[in-house]
Amino acid sequence: MDTCKKEKSKEKRERRSQEISLLRTIPYSEHRKWWSSDTVAVVTGANRGIGFEIAHQLASHGLTVVLTSRETGVGEEAVKVMQEGGLNVAFHQLDIVDHASIEAFSDWIKETYGGLDILINNAGVSFNVGTENSMENAETVIETNYVGTKNMTKAMIPLMRSSPYGARIVSVTSRLGRLHGKKNRITNASLRQQLEDVDSLTEEVIDNVMKIFLEQVKDGTWESGGWPQVFTDYSVSKVAVNAYTRLMARILEDRPEGHKIYINCYCPGWVKTAMTGWAGHISPEDAADTAVWLALLPDQFVSGKFFTERREISF
């Protein structure tokens, strides 16, 4: 029975992957293109993997792309590859866990382009591979994946340029961070409820849940704390990014026409990259697709939602 289910699941996955590959080849018609070569998209952590592919696809659609990475050498190398292909891509060093680095980047993007139109929060870390579930790097994972993403988003919002089409923020997250996932959810009902109620959700609430998690990691009680059981630190960090996406969508929804900012998150799936130890079954090209699709939606009135493979899923 399990083998049969696995086969069906694999078939379904492959079918959807083929659909995505096909959808990606369909060009946007001219009247649906709201962007131009002056449209600026920033992609964090884009020197390899999904980030590189998101930057590459956005640049291929004719946008100006700013590729960022923590290490200058690898970032410049990645940009060179794209520039040789005739794409309009620039590089700037950025470490999202370093406030001074975010500040320097903010000053540069404002001075160079007068701001930005699209932000793709892709930078992130994970230290566990296969069946490992060590908490040795839990603090770094939360600090990068959640706090870094949050700080970068906050820094870029004032720099997002006004437009009748709205500016867009897309955060790369994971189904491992779903509140209602069948297998890997937070089983602590009180914590789940706090993160679930979007009307009473605040940054302090999310921060406090992360604080509780890290305290339990330190005192060794996290296993009985009701946290996700697979890639726990990574999953918890993505629970936070998902919650922050919903919170920011609520905060940003009152902005006047012409100054709208739409924020969504998406799960790229189990991707064949260095982060998964090359164990994934999805190509970086297909994994990048939903981020690009969300960033370029012609009629973008969607905000505070969670997507995978161009389809909305529940948090």
CSV table of N, CA, C and O in Angstrom, one decimal, residues 53-93:
chain,number,residue,atom,x,y,z
A,53,GLU,N,19.2,31.1,-9.6
A,53,GLU,CA,18.3,30.8,-10.6
A,53,GLU,C,17.1,31.9,-10.7
A,53,GLU,O,16.7,32.3,-11.7
A,54,ILE,N,16.7,32.3,-9.5
A,54,ILE,CA,15.7,33.4,-9.4
A,54,ILE,C,16.2,34.7,-10.1
A,54,ILE,O,15.6,35.3,-10.9
A,55,ALA,N,17.5,35.0,-9.7
A,55,ALA,CA,18.1,36.2,-10.3
A,55,ALA,C,18.2,36.1,-11.8
A,55,ALA,O,17.9,37.0,-12.6
A,56,HIS,N,18.6,34.9,-12.2
A,56,HIS,CA,18.8,34.6,-13.7
A,56,HIS,C,17.5,34.7,-14.4
A,56,HIS,O,17.4,35.4,-15.5
A,57,GLN,N,16.4,34.2,-13.9
A,57,GLN,CA,15.1,34.2,-14.6
A,57,GLN,C,14.6,35.6,-14.6
A,57,GLN,O,14.0,36.0,-15.6
A,58,LEU,N,14.7,36.4,-13.5
A,58,LEU,CA,14.2,37.7,-13.5
A,58,LEU,C,15.0,38.6,-14.5
A,58,LEU,O,14.4,39.4,-15.2
A,59,ALA,N,16.3,38.4,-14.5
A,59,ALA,CA,17.1,39.2,-15.5
A,59,ALA,C,16.7,38.8,-16.9
A,59,ALA,O,16.7,39.6,-17.8
A,60,SER,N,16.4,37.5,-17.1
A,60,SER,CA,16.0,37.0,-18.5
A,60,SER,C,14.7,37.6,-18.9
A,60,SER,O,14.4,37.7,-20.1
A,61,HIS,N,13.9,38.1,-18.0
A,61,HIS,CA,12.6,38.7,-18.3
A,61,HIS,C,12.8,40.2,-18.6
A,61,HIS,O,11.9,41.0,-18.8
A,62,GLY,N,14.1,40.7,-18.5
A,62,GLY,CA,14.4,42.0,-18.9
A,62,GLY,C,14.5,43.0,-17.7
A,62,GLY,O,14.6,44.2,-17.9
A,63,LEU,N,14.5,42.6,-16.5
A,63,LEU,CA,14.6,43.5,-15.3
A,63,LEU,C,16.1,43.7,-15.0
A,63,LEU,O,17.0,43.0,-15.4
A,64,THR,N,16.3,44.8,-14.3
A,64,THR,CA,17.7,45.0,-13.7
A,64,THR,C,17.7,44.2,-12.4
A,64,THR,O,16.8,44.4,-11.5
A,65,VAL,N,18.7,43.3,-12.2
A,65,VAL,CA,18.7,42.5,-11.0
A,65,VAL,C,20.0,42.8,-10.2
A,65,VAL,O,21.1,42.9,-10.8
A,66,VAL,N,19.8,43.0,-8.9
A,66,VAL,CA,20.9,43.1,-8.0
A,66,VAL,C,21.1,41.8,-7.2
A,66,VAL,O,20.2,41.4,-6.5
A,67,LEU,N,22.2,41.1,-7.5
A,67,LEU,CA,22.5,39.8,-6.9
A,67,LEU,C,23.4,40.1,-5.7
A,67,LEU,O,24.4,40.8,-5.8
A,68,THR,N,22.9,39.6,-4.5
A,68,THR,CA,23.8,39.8,-3.3
A,68,THR,C,24.2,38.4,-2.8
A,68,THR,O,23.6,37.4,-3.0
A,69,SER,N,25.4,38.5,-2.1
A,69,SER,CA,25.8,37.3,-1.4
A,69,SER,C,26.8,37.8,-0.3
A,69,SER,O,27.3,38.9,-0.3
A,70,ARG,N,26.9,36.9,0.7
A,70,ARG,CA,27.8,37.2,1.9
A,70,ARG,C,29.2,37.4,1.5
A,70,ARG,O,29.9,38.3,1.9
A,71,GLU,N,29.7,36.5,0.6
A,71,GLU,CA,31.1,36.5,0.2
A,71,GLU,C,31.2,37.2,-1.2
A,71,GLU,O,30.5,36.8,-2.1
A,72,THR,N,32.1,38.1,-1.3
A,72,THR,CA,32.2,38.9,-2.5
A,72,THR,C,32.7,38.1,-3.7
A,72,THR,O,32.1,38.2,-4.8
A,73,GLY,N,33.7,37.3,-3.5
A,73,GLY,CA,34.3,36.6,-4.6
A,73,GLY,C,33.3,35.7,-5.4
A,73,GLY,O,33.2,35.8,-6.6
A,74,VAL,N,32.5,34.9,-4.7
A,74,VAL,CA,31.5,34.0,-5.3
A,74,VAL,C,30.4,34.8,-5.9
A,74,VAL,O,29.9,34.4,-7.0
A,75,GLY,N,30.0,35.9,-5.3
A,75,GLY,CA,28.9,36.8,-5.8
A,75,GLY,C,29.3,37.4,-7.1
A,75,GLY,O,28.6,37.4,-8.1
A,76,GLU,N,30.6,38.0,-7.2
A,76,GLU,CA,31.0,38.6,-8.4
A,76,GLU,C,31.2,37.6,-9.5
A,76,GLU,O,30.9,37.9,-10.7
A,77,GLU,N,31.6,36.4,-9.2
A,77,GLU,CA,31.7,35.3,-10.2
A,77,GLU,C,30.3,35.0,-10.8
A,77,GLU,O,30.2,34.8,-12.0
A,78,ALA,N,29.3,34.9,-9.9
A,78,ALA,CA,28.0,34.6,-10.4
A,78,ALA,C,27.4,35.7,-11.3
A,78,ALA,O,26.8,35.4,-12.4
A,79,VAL,N,27.7,36.9,-11.0
A,79,VAL,CA,27.2,38.0,-11.8
A,79,VAL,C,27.9,38.0,-13.1
A,79,VAL,O,27.3,38.3,-14.2
A,80,LYS,N,29.2,37.7,-13.1
A,80,LYS,CA,30.0,37.7,-14.4
A,80,LYS,C,29.4,36.7,-15.4
A,80,LYS,O,29.2,36.9,-16.6
A,81,VAL,N,29.0,35.5,-14.8
A,81,VAL,CA,28.3,34.5,-15.7
A,81,VAL,C,27.1,35.0,-16.4
A,81,VAL,O,26.9,34.8,-17.6
A,82,MET,N,26.3,35.8,-15.6
A,82,MET,CA,25.0,36.3,-16.2
A,82,MET,C,25.3,37.5,-17.1
A,82,MET,O,24.7,37.6,-18.2
A,83,GLN,N,26.3,38.3,-16.8
A,83,GLN,CA,26.6,39.5,-17.6
A,83,GLN,C,27.2,39.0,-19.0
A,83,GLN,O,26.9,39.6,-20.0
A,84,GLU,N,27.9,37.9,-18.9
A,84,GLU,CA,28.4,37.3,-20.2
A,84,GLU,C,27.3,36.9,-21.1
A,84,GLU,O,27.5,36.8,-22.3
A,85,GLY,N,26.2,36.5,-20.5
A,85,GLY,CA,25.0,36.1,-21.2
A,85,GLY,C,24.1,37.3,-21.7
A,85,GLY,O,23.0,37.1,-22.1
A,86,GLY,N,24.7,38.5,-21.5
A,86,GLY,CA,24.0,39.7,-21.9
A,86,GLY,C,22.9,40.2,-20.9
A,86,GLY,O,22.1,41.1,-21.3
A,87,LEU,N,22.9,39.7,-19.7
A,87,LEU,CA,21.9,40.1,-18.7
A,87,LEU,C,22.3,41.3,-17.9
A,87,LEU,O,23.5,41.5,-17.6
A,88,ASN,N,21.3,42.1,-17.5
A,88,ASN,CA,21.6,43.3,-16.7
A,88,ASN,C,21.6,43.0,-15.2
A,88,ASN,O,20.6,43.1,-14.5
A,89,VAL,N,22.7,42.6,-14.7
A,89,VAL,CA,22.9,42.1,-13.3
A,89,VAL,C,24.0,42.8,-12.7
A,89,VAL,O,25.1,42.9,-13.2
A,90,ALA,N,23.8,43.3,-11.5
A,90,ALA,CA,24.9,44.0,-10.7
A,90,ALA,C,25.1,43.2,-9.4
A,90,ALA,O,24.2,42.5,-9.0
A,91,PHE,N,26.2,43.4,-8.8
A,91,PHE,CA,26.5,42.7,-7.5
A,91,PHE,C,26.7,43.7,-6.4
A,91,PHE,O,27.3,44.8,-6.6
A,92,HIS,N,26.3,43.3,-5.2
A,92,HIS,CA,26.7,44.1,-4.0
A,92,HIS,C,26.7,43.1,-2.8
A,92,HIS,O,25.9,42.2,-2.7
A,93,GLN,N,27.8,43.2,-2.1
A,93,GLN,CA,27.9,42.3,-0.9
A,93,GLN,C,26.8,42.6,0.1
A,93,GLN,O,26.5,43.8,0.4
